[in-house]
């Protein structure tokens, strides 16, 4: 049932993510890659508000925040697609809804900002419309919107398999401290996956195309048991030791954006325990020892000239929370 015009607006706060492991298999027939994806939600958030709109408005989208100019406001926006998908799922006529995104997650940075907005829109519209969608149906809708959207509904830490949507929650002890170096401009996720395939094909010995089982098996994505134990034990030093080789997309992101090597070097020189490219990049994530180290590393990174800004945060962050319903 579409919201009555007087229904209160609903605001849902959704965290960003970092992939502390991103093991990428060969591409399947659909072009998607089999993954072992260790997601960690981090405490940088977008706030997504769904408010009733006058009849005939349709799905109207607005975005504010430092990167708002880089966010598409048409039907391609994942939050708008989420609202349309939820309405269709419930057989609702074209909904009239105002979606507002207060954006703090870097755009096209490999931190699932668009996916977080989609998860927020699903939850905010579900509350606004009183559709009470069961969790497993929300998960199925989220999978159709994008590989990272199901995790954005969950938060915390999880292993994502398949495209990343088959989730197993992971235990994490304590709090990990992070600094994120935000780059100027984004990187296209499909382009980074394509570059990963290209680099692997170029590295194959002649006569052994990557699609052959023997070659493909070399890239079978498996979660790293040492890394999972480090998360479970809250052991930042042990986690740091695994990070430099944890992201299979990192060589591709560095190939497309060689300057990221300078950012990674600057973070390590600034005192980070370890750094890696976040997801498909170009944001770089640095694990640091504690909150004091985070502030110091962020200050040095910001001065290094190798990134646009440096953000301090912690993980794991809880999943989406409804932070307000208001007239
Ligand atoms: O699922 P999502 O729309 O976020 O994926 C964006 C792009 O990333 C896909 O179009 C595909 O090129 C690539 N991708 C992939 N394998 C995955 C997830 C994403 O190749 N498991």
CSV table of C-alpha atoms and ligand atoms in Angstrom, one decimal:
chain,number,residue,atom,x,y,z
A,1,UNK,CA,0.0,0.0,0.0
A,2,UNK,CA,1.6,3.3,-1.0
A,3,UNK,CA,2.2,5.7,1.9
A,4,UNK,CA,-0.6,8.1,2.8
A,5,UNK,CA,0.7,11.7,2.2
A,6,UNK,CA,0.7,12.3,5.9
A,7,UNK,CA,2.8,9.2,6.7
A,8,UNK,CA,6.0,10.2,8.5
A,9,UNK,CA,9.3,10.1,6.7
A,10,UNK,CA,11.8,7.4,7.6
A,11,UNK,CA,15.5,7.8,7.8
A,12,UNK,CA,17.9,4.8,7.7
A,13,UNK,CA,21.6,5.1,8.4
A,14,UNK,CA,23.7,2.5,6.4
A,15,UNK,CA,27.5,1.9,6.8
A,16,UNK,CA,30.2,1.6,4.1
A,17,UNK,CA,32.4,-1.5,3.8
A,18,UNK,CA,35.9,-2.5,3.3
A,19,UNK,CA,36.9,-5.9,1.9
A,20,UNK,CA,39.6,-7.3,4.1
A,21,UNK,CA,39.8,-10.1,1.6
A,22,UNK,CA,38.6,-10.2,-2.0
A,23,UNK,CA,39.6,-13.4,-3.6
A,24,UNK,CA,38.4,-13.4,-7.3
A,25,UNK,CA,37.9,-16.5,-9.4
A,26,UNK,CA,37.7,-16.6,-13.2
A,27,UNK,CA,34.7,-15.1,-14.9
A,28,UNK,CA,31.6,-17.3,-15.3
A,29,UNK,CA,29.4,-17.4,-18.4
A,30,UNK,CA,27.4,-14.4,-17.1
A,31,UNK,CA,30.6,-12.4,-16.8
A,32,UNK,CA,30.5,-12.3,-13.0
A,33,UNK,CA,33.4,-13.7,-11.0
A,34,UNK,CA,33.1,-16.3,-8.2
A,35,UNK,CA,34.3,-14.6,-5.0
A,36,UNK,CA,35.5,-15.2,-1.5
A,37,UNK,CA,34.8,-11.8,-0.2
A,38,UNK,CA,35.4,-10.9,3.5
A,39,UNK,CA,33.2,-7.8,4.2
A,40,UNK,CA,33.7,-5.6,7.1
A,41,UNK,CA,31.2,-2.7,7.7
A,42,UNK,CA,33.0,0.5,8.6
A,43,UNK,CA,31.5,3.5,10.6
A,44,UNK,CA,31.2,5.9,7.6
A,45,UNK,CA,27.6,6.3,6.7
A,46,UNK,CA,25.0,7.5,4.3
A,47,UNK,CA,21.5,8.5,5.6
A,48,UNK,CA,18.7,7.6,3.3
A,49,UNK,CA,15.3,9.2,3.9
A,50,UNK,CA,12.0,8.1,2.3
A,51,UNK,CA,9.2,10.6,2.5
A,52,UNK,CA,5.7,10.6,1.0
A,53,UNK,CA,5.4,12.8,-2.2
A,54,UNK,CA,2.3,14.2,-3.9
A,55,UNK,CA,0.5,12.0,-6.4
A,56,UNK,CA,2.1,11.9,-9.8
A,57,UNK,CA,5.6,12.7,-8.4
A,58,UNK,CA,7.0,9.2,-9.0
A,59,UNK,CA,10.4,8.4,-7.4
A,60,UNK,CA,12.2,11.7,-6.8
A,61,UNK,CA,15.8,11.7,-5.7
A,62,UNK,CA,18.0,14.3,-4.0
A,63,UNK,CA,21.5,14.0,-2.7
A,64,UNK,CA,23.6,16.2,-0.5
A,65,UNK,CA,27.2,16.0,0.8
A,66,UNK,CA,30.7,16.8,-0.4
A,67,UNK,CA,30.5,14.3,-3.3
A,68,UNK,CA,26.9,14.8,-4.2
A,69,UNK,CA,27.7,16.2,-7.6
A,70,UNK,CA,29.1,12.8,-8.6
A,71,UNK,CA,25.9,11.0,-7.7
A,72,UNK,CA,23.5,10.3,-10.6
A,73,UNK,CA,20.0,11.4,-9.8
A,74,UNK,CA,18.2,9.5,-12.6
A,75,UNK,CA,16.7,6.0,-12.8
A,76,UNK,CA,20.3,4.5,-12.9
A,77,UNK,CA,20.7,5.4,-9.2
A,78,UNK,CA,20.6,2.2,-7.1
A,79,UNK,CA,18.5,3.8,-4.4
A,80,UNK,CA,15.8,4.7,-7.0
A,81,UNK,CA,16.0,1.3,-8.5
A,82,UNK,CA,15.6,-0.3,-5.0
A,83,UNK,CA,12.4,1.7,-4.4
A,84,UNK,CA,11.0,0.7,-7.8
A,85,UNK,CA,11.9,-3.0,-7.3
A,86,UNK,CA,10.3,-3.1,-3.8
A,87,UNK,CA,7.1,-1.5,-5.1
A,88,UNK,CA,7.0,-4.0,-8.0
A,89,UNK,CA,7.6,-6.9,-5.7
A,90,UNK,CA,4.5,-5.9,-3.7
A,91,UNK,CA,2.5,-5.1,-6.8
A,92,UNK,CA,2.2,-1.5,-5.9
A,93,UNK,CA,1.5,1.0,-8.7
A,94,UNK,CA,4.3,3.4,-9.5
A,95,UNK,CA,5.1,4.8,-6.1
A,96,UNK,CA,5.3,8.5,-5.2
A,97,UNK,CA,8.2,9.0,-2.9
A,98,UNK,CA,10.9,11.5,-2.1
A,99,UNK,CA,14.3,9.8,-1.5
A,100,UNK,CA,17.0,11.9,0.1
A,101,UNK,CA,20.5,10.8,0.5
A,102,UNK,CA,22.8,12.5,2.9
A,103,UNK,CA,26.1,11.2,1.5
A,104,UNK,CA,29.2,10.7,3.6
A,105,UNK,CA,30.6,7.6,1.9
A,106,UNK,CA,33.1,8.3,-0.9
A,107,UNK,CA,31.5,7.9,-4.3
A,108,UNK,CA,32.7,5.2,-6.7
A,109,UNK,CA,35.5,4.5,-4.2
A,110,UNK,CA,35.2,0.8,-3.6
A,111,UNK,CA,33.3,1.3,-0.4
A,112,UNK,CA,29.8,0.2,-1.5
A,113,UNK,CA,28.3,3.7,-1.2
A,114,UNK,CA,25.8,3.1,-4.0
A,115,UNK,CA,24.9,-0.3,-2.5
A,116,UNK,CA,24.5,1.2,0.9
A,117,UNK,CA,22.0,3.7,-0.5
A,118,UNK,CA,20.1,0.8,-2.2
A,119,UNK,CA,19.9,-1.1,1.1
A,120,UNK,CA,18.8,2.1,2.9
A,121,UNK,CA,16.1,2.8,0.3
A,122,UNK,CA,14.8,-0.8,0.5
A,123,UNK,CA,14.5,-0.5,4.3
A,124,UNK,CA,13.2,3.1,4.4
A,125,UNK,CA,10.5,2.5,1.7
A,126,UNK,CA,9.5,-0.8,3.4
A,127,UNK,CA,8.9,1.1,6.6
A,128,UNK,CA,7.2,4.1,4.9
A,129,UNK,CA,4.9,1.8,2.8
A,130,UNK,CA,4.2,-0.6,5.7
A,131,UNK,CA,5.0,-3.5,3.4
A,132,UNK,CA,6.8,-5.5,6.2
A,133,UNK,CA,8.9,-7.4,3.7
A,134,UNK,CA,10.4,-10.6,5.3
A,135,UNK,CA,14.2,-10.6,5.6
A,136,UNK,CA,14.8,-13.3,3.0
A,137,UNK,CA,12.7,-11.5,0.4
A,138,UNK,CA,14.7,-8.3,1.1
A,139,UNK,CA,17.9,-10.3,0.7
A,140,UNK,CA,16.6,-11.6,-2.7
A,141,UNK,CA,15.7,-8.1,-3.9
A,142,UNK,CA,19.1,-6.8,-2.7
A,143,UNK,CA,20.9,-9.5,-4.7
A,144,UNK,CA,19.1,-8.4,-7.8
A,145,UNK,CA,20.3,-4.8,-7.3
A,146,UNK,CA,24.0,-5.6,-6.9
A,147,UNK,CA,26.5,-8.0,-5.4
A,148,UNK,CA,27.3,-5.8,-2.4
A,149,UNK,CA,23.7,-4.8,-1.5
A,150,UNK,CA,22.9,-8.0,0.6
A,151,UNK,CA,25.9,-7.3,2.8
A,152,UNK,CA,24.8,-3.7,3.2
A,153,UNK,CA,21.5,-5.0,4.7
A,154,UNK,CA,23.5,-7.0,7.2
A,155,UNK,CA,26.5,-5.0,8.4
A,156,UNK,CA,29.1,-6.3,10.9
A,157,UNK,CA,31.4,-8.8,9.2
A,158,UNK,CA,30.6,-11.6,6.8
A,159,UNK,CA,32.0,-13.9,4.2
A,160,UNK,CA,30.3,-13.4,0.8
A,161,UNK,CA,30.5,-16.2,-1.7
A,162,UNK,CA,29.0,-16.6,-5.2
A,163,UNK,CA,28.9,-13.0,-6.5
A,164,UNK,CA,29.3,-11.9,-2.9
A,165,UNK,CA,25.6,-12.3,-2.0
A,166,UNK,CA,25.8,-15.7,-0.3
A,167,UNK,CA,26.6,-14.4,3.2
A,168,UNK,CA,27.9,-16.1,6.3
A,169,UNK,CA,28.2,-13.8,9.3
A,170,UNK,CA,31.7,-13.8,10.8
A,171,UNK,CA,32.7,-13.4,14.5
A,172,UNK,CA,35.0,-10.4,15.2
A,173,UNK,CA,36.5,-9.5,18.6
A,174,UNK,CA,37.0,-5.9,19.5
A,175,UNK,CA,37.4,-2.9,17.3
A,176,UNK,CA,39.8,-2.4,14.4
A,177,UNK,CA,40.9,1.2,13.6
A,178,UNK,CA,41.2,2.3,10.0
A,179,UNK,CA,42.1,5.3,7.9
A,180,UNK,CA,40.7,5.6,4.4
A,181,UNK,CA,42.6,7.7,1.7
A,182,UNK,CA,40.0,9.0,-0.7
A,183,UNK,CA,41.2,9.6,-4.2
A,184,UNK,CA,40.1,12.2,-6.7
A,185,UNK,CA,37.6,10.6,-9.1
A,186,UNK,CA,36.3,7.0,-9.1
A,187,UNK,CA,37.2,3.8,-10.8
A,188,UNK,CA,34.6,1.7,-12.7
A,189,UNK,CA,34.1,-1.7,-11.0
A,190,UNK,CA,33.5,-3.6,-14.3
A,191,UNK,CA,36.6,-2.0,-15.7
A,192,UNK,CA,38.7,-3.2,-12.7
A,193,UNK,CA,37.3,-6.7,-13.1
A,194,UNK,CA,38.1,-6.7,-16.8
A,195,UNK,CA,41.7,-5.5,-16.1
A,196,UNK,CA,42.1,-8.3,-13.5
A,197,UNK,CA,41.1,-10.8,-16.2
A,198,UNK,CA,43.4,-9.2,-18.7
A,199,UNK,CA,46.4,-9.2,-16.4
A,200,UNK,CA,45.8,-12.9,-15.5
A,201,UNK,CA,45.4,-13.9,-19.2
A,202,UNK,CA,48.7,-12.0,-20.0
A,203,UNK,CA,50.4,-13.9,-17.2
A,204,UNK,CA,49.2,-17.3,-18.4
A,205,UNK,CA,51.9,-19.4,-20.1
A,206,UNK,CA,51.2,-19.6,-23.9
A,207,UNK,CA,48.8,-22.4,-24.8
A,208,UNK,CA,47.1,-22.4,-21.4
A,209,UNK,CA,44.1,-20.1,-21.7
A,210,UNK,CA,42.7,-19.0,-18.3
A,211,UNK,CA,39.4,-20.7,-19.0
A,212,UNK,CA,41.0,-24.2,-18.8
A,213,UNK,CA,40.3,-25.9,-15.5
A,214,UNK,CA,44.0,-26.3,-14.6
A,215,UNK,CA,44.6,-22.6,-15.0
A,216,UNK,CA,41.2,-21.5,-13.5
A,217,UNK,CA,41.9,-23.6,-10.4
A,218,UNK,CA,44.9,-21.4,-9.6
A,219,UNK,CA,42.4,-18.6,-8.9
A,220,UNK,CA,39.8,-20.6,-7.0
A,221,UNK,CA,38.6,-18.1,-4.4
A,222,UNK,CA,39.0,-19.4,-0.9
A,223,UNK,CA,38.7,-17.5,2.4
A,224,UNK,CA,42.0,-17.1,4.1
A,225,UNK,CA,41.8,-19.0,7.5
A,226,UNK,CA,44.6,-17.0,9.0
A,227,UNK,CA,42.8,-13.8,8.2
A,228,UNK,CA,39.5,-15.1,9.6
A,229,UNK,CA,41.3,-16.1,12.8
A,230,UNK,CA,42.8,-12.6,13.1
A,231,UNK,CA,39.3,-11.1,12.8
A,232,UNK,CA,37.9,-13.6,15.3
A,233,UNK,CA,40.7,-12.8,17.8
A,234,UNK,CA,40.7,-9.1,17.3
A,235,UNK,CA,44.4,-9.3,16.4
A,236,UNK,CA,45.3,-6.2,14.3
A,237,UNK,CA,48.9,-7.3,13.8
A,238,UNK,CA,47.9,-10.7,12.4
A,239,UNK,CA,45.3,-9.1,10.2
A,240,UNK,CA,47.8,-6.5,8.9
A,241,UNK,CA,50.2,-9.3,7.9
A,242,UNK,CA,47.5,-10.7,5.5
A,243,UNK,CA,46.3,-7.5,4.0
A,244,UNK,CA,48.9,-6.6,1.4
A,245,UNK,CA,48.1,-9.7,-0.7
A,246,UNK,CA,44.4,-10.0,0.3
A,247,UNK,CA,42.7,-8.1,-2.6
A,248,UNK,CA,42.9,-9.8,-6.0
A,249,UNK,CA,41.6,-6.6,-7.6
A,250,UNK,CA,44.5,-4.6,-6.2
A,251,UNK,CA,46.9,-5.3,-9.1
A,252,UNK,CA,44.2,-4.3,-11.6
A,253,UNK,CA,43.3,-1.1,-9.7
A,254,UNK,CA,47.0,-0.2,-9.6
A,255,UNK,CA,47.4,-1.0,-13.3
A,256,UNK,CA,44.5,1.4,-14.1
A,257,UNK,CA,45.6,4.0,-11.5
A,258,UNK,CA,49.4,3.7,-11.0
A,259,UNK,CA,49.4,6.7,-8.6
A,260,UNK,CA,47.6,4.5,-6.0
A,261,UNK,CA,51.1,2.9,-5.3
A,262,UNK,CA,52.2,6.3,-4.0
A,263,UNK,CA,49.1,6.4,-1.7
A,264,UNK,CA,49.8,2.9,-0.3
A,265,UNK,CA,53.5,3.8,0.2
A,266,UNK,CA,52.5,7.1,1.9
A,267,UNK,CA,50.1,5.3,4.3
A,268,UNK,CA,52.8,2.8,5.3
A,269,UNK,CA,55.4,5.6,5.7
A,270,UNK,CA,52.9,7.4,7.9
A,271,UNK,CA,52.8,4.5,10.4
A,272,UNK,CA,49.9,2.3,9.2
A,273,UNK,CA,50.2,-1.4,10.1
A,274,UNK,CA,49.2,-2.3,6.5
A,275,UNK,CA,47.3,-0.9,3.6
A,276,UNK,CA,45.3,-2.2,0.7
A,277,UNK,CA,43.0,-1.0,-2.1
A,278,UNK,CA,39.4,-1.1,-0.9
A,279,UNK,CA,37.4,-3.3,-3.1
A,280,UNK,CA,37.8,-2.2,-6.7
A,281,UNK,CA,39.3,1.1,-5.5
A,282,UNK,CA,40.5,3.8,-5.8
A,283,UNK,CA,40.0,4.4,-2.0
A,284,UNK,CA,42.9,2.9,-0.1
A,285,UNK,CA,42.3,1.4,3.4
A,286,UNK,CA,44.9,1.5,6.1
A,287,UNK,CA,44.7,-0.6,9.3
A,288,UNK,CA,46.3,1.2,12.2
A,289,UNK,CA,47.0,0.2,15.8
A,290,UNK,CA,44.6,2.5,17.7
A,291,UNK,CA,42.6,5.8,17.6
A,292,UNK,CA,45.7,7.9,18.2
A,293,UNK,CA,47.6,6.2,15.4
A,294,UNK,CA,44.5,6.7,13.2
A,295,UNK,CA,44.6,10.5,13.8
A,296,UNK,CA,48.3,10.7,13.2
A,297,UNK,CA,48.3,8.6,10.0
A,298,UNK,CA,45.3,10.5,8.6
A,299,UNK,CA,47.1,13.9,9.2
A,300,UNK,CA,50.2,12.6,7.5
A,301,UNK,CA,48.3,11.1,4.6
A,302,UNK,CA,46.3,14.3,4.1
A,303,UNK,CA,49.6,16.2,3.9
A,304,UNK,CA,51.3,13.7,1.6
A,305,UNK,CA,49.6,15.0,-1.6
A,306,UNK,CA,48.7,11.4,-2.6
A,307,UNK,CA,45.0,11.6,-1.8
A,308,UNK,CA,42.1,14.1,-1.7
A,309,UNK,CA,41.2,13.5,1.9
A,310,UNK,CA,41.8,11.0,4.7
A,311,UNK,CA,39.0,9.7,6.9
A,312,UNK,CA,39.4,8.1,10.3
A,313,UNK,CA,36.9,5.3,11.3
A,314,UNK,CA,36.4,2.0,13.0
A,315,UNK,CA,35.1,-1.5,12.2
A,316,UNK,CA,33.0,-3.6,12.4
A,317,UNK,CA,30.0,-1.2,12.3
A,318,UNK,CA,26.5,-2.5,13.0
A,319,UNK,CA,24.2,-2.8,10.0
A,320,UNK,CA,21.5,-0.3,9.0
A,321,UNK,CA,19.6,1.5,11.8
A,322,UNK,CA,16.5,3.5,11.6
A,323,UNK,CA,17.6,6.8,13.1
A,324,UNK,CA,14.3,8.6,12.8
A,325,UNK,CA,10.7,8.8,11.6
A,326,UNK,CA,9.5,12.4,11.3
A,327,UNK,CA,6.7,14.4,9.8
B,1,LIG,O1,26.9,-6.6,-8.8
B,1,LIG,P1,27.4,-5.3,-9.2
B,1,LIG,O2,26.4,-4.5,-10.1
B,1,LIG,O3,27.8,-4.4,-8.0
B,1,LIG,O4,28.7,-5.5,-10.0
B,1,LIG,C1,29.3,-4.5,-10.7
B,1,LIG,C2,30.2,-5.1,-11.8
B,1,LIG,O5,31.3,-5.7,-11.1
B,1,LIG,C3,29.5,-6.2,-12.6
B,1,LIG,O6,28.9,-5.6,-13.7
B,1,LIG,C4,30.7,-7.0,-13.0
B,1,LIG,O7,31.4,-6.4,-14.1
B,1,LIG,C5,31.6,-6.9,-11.8
B,1,LIG,N1,31.5,-8.0,-10.9
B,1,LIG,C6,32.0,-9.3,-11.2
B,1,LIG,N2,31.9,-10.3,-10.4
B,1,LIG,C7,31.3,-10.2,-9.2
B,1,LIG,C8,30.7,-9.0,-8.8
B,1,LIG,C9,30.8,-7.9,-9.7
B,1,LIG,O8,32.6,-9.4,-12.3
B,1,LIG,N3,31.2,-11.3,-8.4
